[in-house]
GROMACS .gro file of C-alpha atoms in nm:
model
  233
    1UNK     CA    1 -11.484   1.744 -10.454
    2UNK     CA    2 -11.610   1.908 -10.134
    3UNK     CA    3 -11.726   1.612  -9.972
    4UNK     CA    4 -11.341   1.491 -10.019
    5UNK     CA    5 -11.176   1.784  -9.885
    6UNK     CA    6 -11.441   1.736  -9.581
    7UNK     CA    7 -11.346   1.376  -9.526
    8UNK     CA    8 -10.938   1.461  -9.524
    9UNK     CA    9 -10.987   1.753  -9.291
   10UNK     CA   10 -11.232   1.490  -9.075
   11UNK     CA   11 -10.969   1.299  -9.093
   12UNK     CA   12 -10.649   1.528  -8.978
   13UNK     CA   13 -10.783   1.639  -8.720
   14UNK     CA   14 -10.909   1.354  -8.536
   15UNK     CA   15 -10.617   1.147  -8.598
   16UNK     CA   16 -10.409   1.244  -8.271
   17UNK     CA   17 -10.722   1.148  -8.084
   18UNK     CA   18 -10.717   0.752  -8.183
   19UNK     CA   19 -10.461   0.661  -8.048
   20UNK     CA   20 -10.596   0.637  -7.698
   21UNK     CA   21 -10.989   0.665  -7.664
   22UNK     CA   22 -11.152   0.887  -7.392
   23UNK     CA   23 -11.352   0.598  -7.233
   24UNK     CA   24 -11.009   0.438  -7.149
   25UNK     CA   25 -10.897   0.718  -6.992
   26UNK     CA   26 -11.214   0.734  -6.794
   27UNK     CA   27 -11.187   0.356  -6.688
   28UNK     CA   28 -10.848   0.436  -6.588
   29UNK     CA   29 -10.934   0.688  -6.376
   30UNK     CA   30 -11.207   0.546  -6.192
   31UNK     CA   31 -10.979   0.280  -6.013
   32UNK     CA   32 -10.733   0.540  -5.921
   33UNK     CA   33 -11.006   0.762  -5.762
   34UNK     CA   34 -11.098   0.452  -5.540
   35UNK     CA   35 -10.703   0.384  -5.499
   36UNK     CA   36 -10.618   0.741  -5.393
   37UNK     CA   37 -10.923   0.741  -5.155
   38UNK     CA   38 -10.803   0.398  -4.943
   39UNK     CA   39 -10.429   0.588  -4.993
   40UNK     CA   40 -10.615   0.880  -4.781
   41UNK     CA   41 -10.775   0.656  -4.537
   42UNK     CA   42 -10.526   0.510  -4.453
   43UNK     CA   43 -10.323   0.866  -4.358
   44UNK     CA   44 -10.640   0.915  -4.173
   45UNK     CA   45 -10.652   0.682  -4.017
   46UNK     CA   46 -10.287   0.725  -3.894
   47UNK     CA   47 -10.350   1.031  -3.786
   48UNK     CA   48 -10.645   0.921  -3.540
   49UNK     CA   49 -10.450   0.682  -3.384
   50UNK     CA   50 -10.131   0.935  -3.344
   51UNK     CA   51 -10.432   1.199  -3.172
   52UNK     CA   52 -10.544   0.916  -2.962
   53UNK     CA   53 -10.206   0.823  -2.836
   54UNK     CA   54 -10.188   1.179  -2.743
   55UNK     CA   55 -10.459   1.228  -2.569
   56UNK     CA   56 -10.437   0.895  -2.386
   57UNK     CA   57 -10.102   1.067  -2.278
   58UNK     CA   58 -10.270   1.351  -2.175
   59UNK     CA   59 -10.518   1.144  -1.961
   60UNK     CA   60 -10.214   0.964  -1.792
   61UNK     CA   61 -10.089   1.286  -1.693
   62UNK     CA   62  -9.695   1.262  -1.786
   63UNK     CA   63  -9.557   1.564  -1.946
   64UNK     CA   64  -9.270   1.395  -2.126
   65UNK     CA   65  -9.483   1.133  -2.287
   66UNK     CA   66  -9.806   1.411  -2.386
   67UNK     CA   67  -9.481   1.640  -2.540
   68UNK     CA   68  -9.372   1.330  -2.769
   69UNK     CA   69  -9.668   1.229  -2.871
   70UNK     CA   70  -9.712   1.563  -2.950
   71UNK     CA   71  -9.409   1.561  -3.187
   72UNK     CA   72  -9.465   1.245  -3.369
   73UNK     CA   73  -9.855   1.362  -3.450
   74UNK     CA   74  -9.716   1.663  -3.536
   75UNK     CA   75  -9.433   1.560  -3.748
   76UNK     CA   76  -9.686   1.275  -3.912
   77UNK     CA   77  -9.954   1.539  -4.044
   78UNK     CA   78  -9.678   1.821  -4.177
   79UNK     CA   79  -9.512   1.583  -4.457
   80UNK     CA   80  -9.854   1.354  -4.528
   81UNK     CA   81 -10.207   1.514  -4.706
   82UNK     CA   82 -10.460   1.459  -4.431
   83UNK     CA   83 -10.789   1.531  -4.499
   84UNK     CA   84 -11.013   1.573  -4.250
   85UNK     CA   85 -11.428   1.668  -4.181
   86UNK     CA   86 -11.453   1.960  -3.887
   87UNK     CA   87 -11.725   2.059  -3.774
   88UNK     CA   88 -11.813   2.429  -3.674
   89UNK     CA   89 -12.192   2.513  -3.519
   90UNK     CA   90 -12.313   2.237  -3.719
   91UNK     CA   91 -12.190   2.274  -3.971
   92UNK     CA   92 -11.932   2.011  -4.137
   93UNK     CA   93 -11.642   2.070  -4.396
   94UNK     CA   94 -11.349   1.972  -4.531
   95UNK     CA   95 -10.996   2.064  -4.415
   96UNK     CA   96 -10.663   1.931  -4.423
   97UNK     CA   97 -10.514   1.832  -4.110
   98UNK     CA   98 -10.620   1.695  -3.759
   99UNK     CA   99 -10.930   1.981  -3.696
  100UNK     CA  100 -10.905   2.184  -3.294
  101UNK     CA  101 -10.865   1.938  -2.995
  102UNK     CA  102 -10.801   1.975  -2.695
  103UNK     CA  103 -10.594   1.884  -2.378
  104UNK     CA  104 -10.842   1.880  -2.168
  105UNK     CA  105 -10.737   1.672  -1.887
  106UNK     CA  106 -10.400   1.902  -1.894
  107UNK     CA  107 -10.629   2.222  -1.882
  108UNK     CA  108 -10.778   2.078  -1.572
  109UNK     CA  109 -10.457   1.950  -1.350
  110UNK     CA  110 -10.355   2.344  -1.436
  111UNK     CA  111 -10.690   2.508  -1.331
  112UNK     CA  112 -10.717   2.255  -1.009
  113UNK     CA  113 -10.376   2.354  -0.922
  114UNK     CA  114 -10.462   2.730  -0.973
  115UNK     CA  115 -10.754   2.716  -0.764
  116UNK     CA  116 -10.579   2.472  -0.465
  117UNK     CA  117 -10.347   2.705  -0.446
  118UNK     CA  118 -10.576   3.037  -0.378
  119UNK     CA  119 -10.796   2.828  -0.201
  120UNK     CA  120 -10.531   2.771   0.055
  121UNK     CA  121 -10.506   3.092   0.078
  122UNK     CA  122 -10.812   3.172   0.216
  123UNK     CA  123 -10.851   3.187   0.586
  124UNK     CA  124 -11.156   3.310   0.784
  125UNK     CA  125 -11.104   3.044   1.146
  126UNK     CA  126 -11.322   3.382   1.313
  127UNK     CA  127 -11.644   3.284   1.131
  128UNK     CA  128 -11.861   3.091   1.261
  129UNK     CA  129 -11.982   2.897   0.966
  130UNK     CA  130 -11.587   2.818   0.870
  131UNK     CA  131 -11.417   2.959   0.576
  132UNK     CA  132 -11.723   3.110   0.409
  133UNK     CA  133 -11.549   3.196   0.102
  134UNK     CA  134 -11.368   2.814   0.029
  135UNK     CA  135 -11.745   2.641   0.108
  136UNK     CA  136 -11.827   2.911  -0.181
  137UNK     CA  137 -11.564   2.790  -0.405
  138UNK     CA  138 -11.627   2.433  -0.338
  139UNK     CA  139 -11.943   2.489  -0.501
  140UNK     CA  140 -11.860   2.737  -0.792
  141UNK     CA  141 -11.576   2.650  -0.915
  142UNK     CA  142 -11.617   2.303  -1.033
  143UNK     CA  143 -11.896   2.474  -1.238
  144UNK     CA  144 -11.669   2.700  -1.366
  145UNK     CA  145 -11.462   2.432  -1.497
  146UNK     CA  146 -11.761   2.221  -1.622
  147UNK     CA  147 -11.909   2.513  -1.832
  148UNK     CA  148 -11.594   2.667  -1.927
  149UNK     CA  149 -11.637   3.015  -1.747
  150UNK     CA  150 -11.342   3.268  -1.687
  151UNK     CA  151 -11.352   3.449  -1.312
  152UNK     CA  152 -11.482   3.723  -1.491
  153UNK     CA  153 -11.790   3.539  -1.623
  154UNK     CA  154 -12.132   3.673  -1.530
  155UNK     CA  155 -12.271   3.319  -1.426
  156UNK     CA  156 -11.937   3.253  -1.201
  157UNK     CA  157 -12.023   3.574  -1.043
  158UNK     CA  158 -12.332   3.496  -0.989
  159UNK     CA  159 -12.247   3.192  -0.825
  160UNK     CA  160 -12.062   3.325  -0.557
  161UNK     CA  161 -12.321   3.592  -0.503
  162UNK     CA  162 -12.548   3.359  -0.420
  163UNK     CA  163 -12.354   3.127  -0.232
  164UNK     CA  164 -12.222   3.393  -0.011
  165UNK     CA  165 -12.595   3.543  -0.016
  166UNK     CA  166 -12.675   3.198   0.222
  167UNK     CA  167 -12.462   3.391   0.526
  168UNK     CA  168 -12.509   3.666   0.753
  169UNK     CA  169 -12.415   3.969   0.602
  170UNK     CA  170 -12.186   4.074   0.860
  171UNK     CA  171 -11.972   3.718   0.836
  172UNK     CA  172 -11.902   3.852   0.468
  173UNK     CA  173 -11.505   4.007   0.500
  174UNK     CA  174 -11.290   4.163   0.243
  175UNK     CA  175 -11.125   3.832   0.186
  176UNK     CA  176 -11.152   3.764  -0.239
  177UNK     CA  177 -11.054   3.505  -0.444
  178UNK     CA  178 -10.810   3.546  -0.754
  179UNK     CA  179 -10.697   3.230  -0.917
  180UNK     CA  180 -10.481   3.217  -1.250
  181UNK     CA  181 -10.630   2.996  -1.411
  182UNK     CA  182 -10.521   2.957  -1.737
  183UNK     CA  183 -10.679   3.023  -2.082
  184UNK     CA  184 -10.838   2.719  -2.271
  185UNK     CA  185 -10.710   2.869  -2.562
  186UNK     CA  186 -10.301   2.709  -2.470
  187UNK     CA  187 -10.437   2.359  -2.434
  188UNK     CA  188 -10.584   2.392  -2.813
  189UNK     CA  189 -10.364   2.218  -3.106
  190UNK     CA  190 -10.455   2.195  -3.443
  191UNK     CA  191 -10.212   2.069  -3.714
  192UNK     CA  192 -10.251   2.130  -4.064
  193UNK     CA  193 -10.155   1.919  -4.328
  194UNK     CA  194 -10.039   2.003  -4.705
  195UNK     CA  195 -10.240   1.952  -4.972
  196UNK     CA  196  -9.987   1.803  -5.184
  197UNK     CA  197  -9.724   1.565  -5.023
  198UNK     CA  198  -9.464   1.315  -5.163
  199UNK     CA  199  -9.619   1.069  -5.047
  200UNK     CA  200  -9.817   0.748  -5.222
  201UNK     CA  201 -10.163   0.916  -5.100
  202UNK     CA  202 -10.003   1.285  -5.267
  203UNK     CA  203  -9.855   1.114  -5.557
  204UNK     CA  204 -10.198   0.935  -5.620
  205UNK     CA  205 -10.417   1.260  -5.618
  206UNK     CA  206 -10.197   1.466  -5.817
  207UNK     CA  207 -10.226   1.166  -6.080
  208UNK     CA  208 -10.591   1.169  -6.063
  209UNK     CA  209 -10.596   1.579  -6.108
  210UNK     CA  210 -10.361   1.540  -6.412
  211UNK     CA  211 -10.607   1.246  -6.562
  212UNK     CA  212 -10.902   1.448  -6.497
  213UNK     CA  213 -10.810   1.769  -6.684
  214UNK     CA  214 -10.683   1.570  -6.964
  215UNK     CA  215 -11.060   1.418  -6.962
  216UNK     CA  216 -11.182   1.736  -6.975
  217UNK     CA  217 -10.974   1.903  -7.226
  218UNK     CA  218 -11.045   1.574  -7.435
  219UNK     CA  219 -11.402   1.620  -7.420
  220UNK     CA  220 -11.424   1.998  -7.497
  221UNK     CA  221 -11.212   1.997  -7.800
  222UNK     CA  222 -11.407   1.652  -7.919
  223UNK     CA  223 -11.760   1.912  -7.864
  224UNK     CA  224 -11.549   2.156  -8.098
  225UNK     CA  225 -11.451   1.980  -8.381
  226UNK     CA  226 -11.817   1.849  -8.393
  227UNK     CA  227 -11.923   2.171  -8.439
  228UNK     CA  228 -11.682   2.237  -8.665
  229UNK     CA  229 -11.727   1.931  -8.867
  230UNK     CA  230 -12.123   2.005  -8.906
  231UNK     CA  231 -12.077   2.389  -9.008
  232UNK     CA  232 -11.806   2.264  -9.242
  233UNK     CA  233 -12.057   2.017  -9.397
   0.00000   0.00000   0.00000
């Protein structure tokens, strides 16, 4: 009599699990993993062409063309899910969106400019040697540029301290240099991206999430009524 009641409770309560078997749901989720990830390449992919372009505008040097390439990267990572690696002192991880980059070449027309324009400020025709302080800034301020150093920095400083160190000390006027140069900080972009989209790539992950939990929840109450089924024994 017990073993009948055991069989007809075995029975209820596996029934609404037949009708589609775990293992199927696990082969069907497998393809859609690889689907969803060639869905995301793809938007990478997309997206490193879109930074190129801009870049390769920035490099060119016109204003109108860096400003829409600008735009369409822009406009291209805010409605897709782009995911991205960054890396941050060595260390890689994951974000969504295009990581930091940099206009560099725009950073360095505007700190050129900055400095030709102080530079031609300087006049010293009295000394000997010429224009002490431009034959120092010949010398220090492309390295200021190449390592990134403010005016302020302790190794520009020192620069000029030694490069003006090479003259009399009486040829040495009150004549200084101030350039605004500006920050590297307003040449930095980074876009980020949503992590869910309407988009094939979004659709497709958001799919895969569902599948998965179902998977899950499958297996966990499948573990339960095991154990129920044996203590019920």
């Amino acid at each position: 009599m017990g073993g009948k009641k055991t069989n007809s409770l075995r029975q209820a309560l596996s029934k609404p699990f037949r009708a589609v078997r775990t293992w199927q749901l696990i082969l069907i989720l497998i393809p859609l993993a690889f689907f969803t990830a060639t869905l995301l390449r793809f938007d990478h992919l997309q997206m490193v062409h879109l930074r190129t372009a801009v870049l390769e505008a920035d490099a060119a040097g016109d204003e109108d063309e860096i400003t829409a390439r600008l735009t369409e990267l822009r406009d291209f990572v805010y409605s897709h899910t782009v995911i991205n690696i960054a890396e941050s002192n060595g260390v890689q991880s994951i974000i969504f969106g295009t990581g930091p980059f940099y206009l560099e070449q725009s950073y360095l027309r505007a700190a050129n400019a900055a400095i030709e324009e102080v530079r031609n400020q300087l006049v010293d025709d009295s000394n000997p040697n010429g224009n002490i302080y431009a034959a120092a800034a010949a010398v220090c301020q492309p390295l200021a540029i190449q390592n990134g150093w403010s005016w302020t920095n302790q190794g520009y400083l020192d620069c000029w301290t030694n490069e003006l160190g090479k003259y009399p000390e009486v040829e040495i006027t009150d004549n200084t240099l101030t350039a605004n140069v500006p920050p590297t900080g307003e040449y930095r972009r980074d876009f980020g991206s949503p992590i869910f989209s309407w988009t094939p790539a979004g659709i497709a992950i958001v799919a895969c999430f569902i599948l998965a939990v179902i998977i899950i929840i499958r297996i966990i109450i499948w573990c339960i009524l095991k154990l129920a089924l044996i203590f019920l024994k």
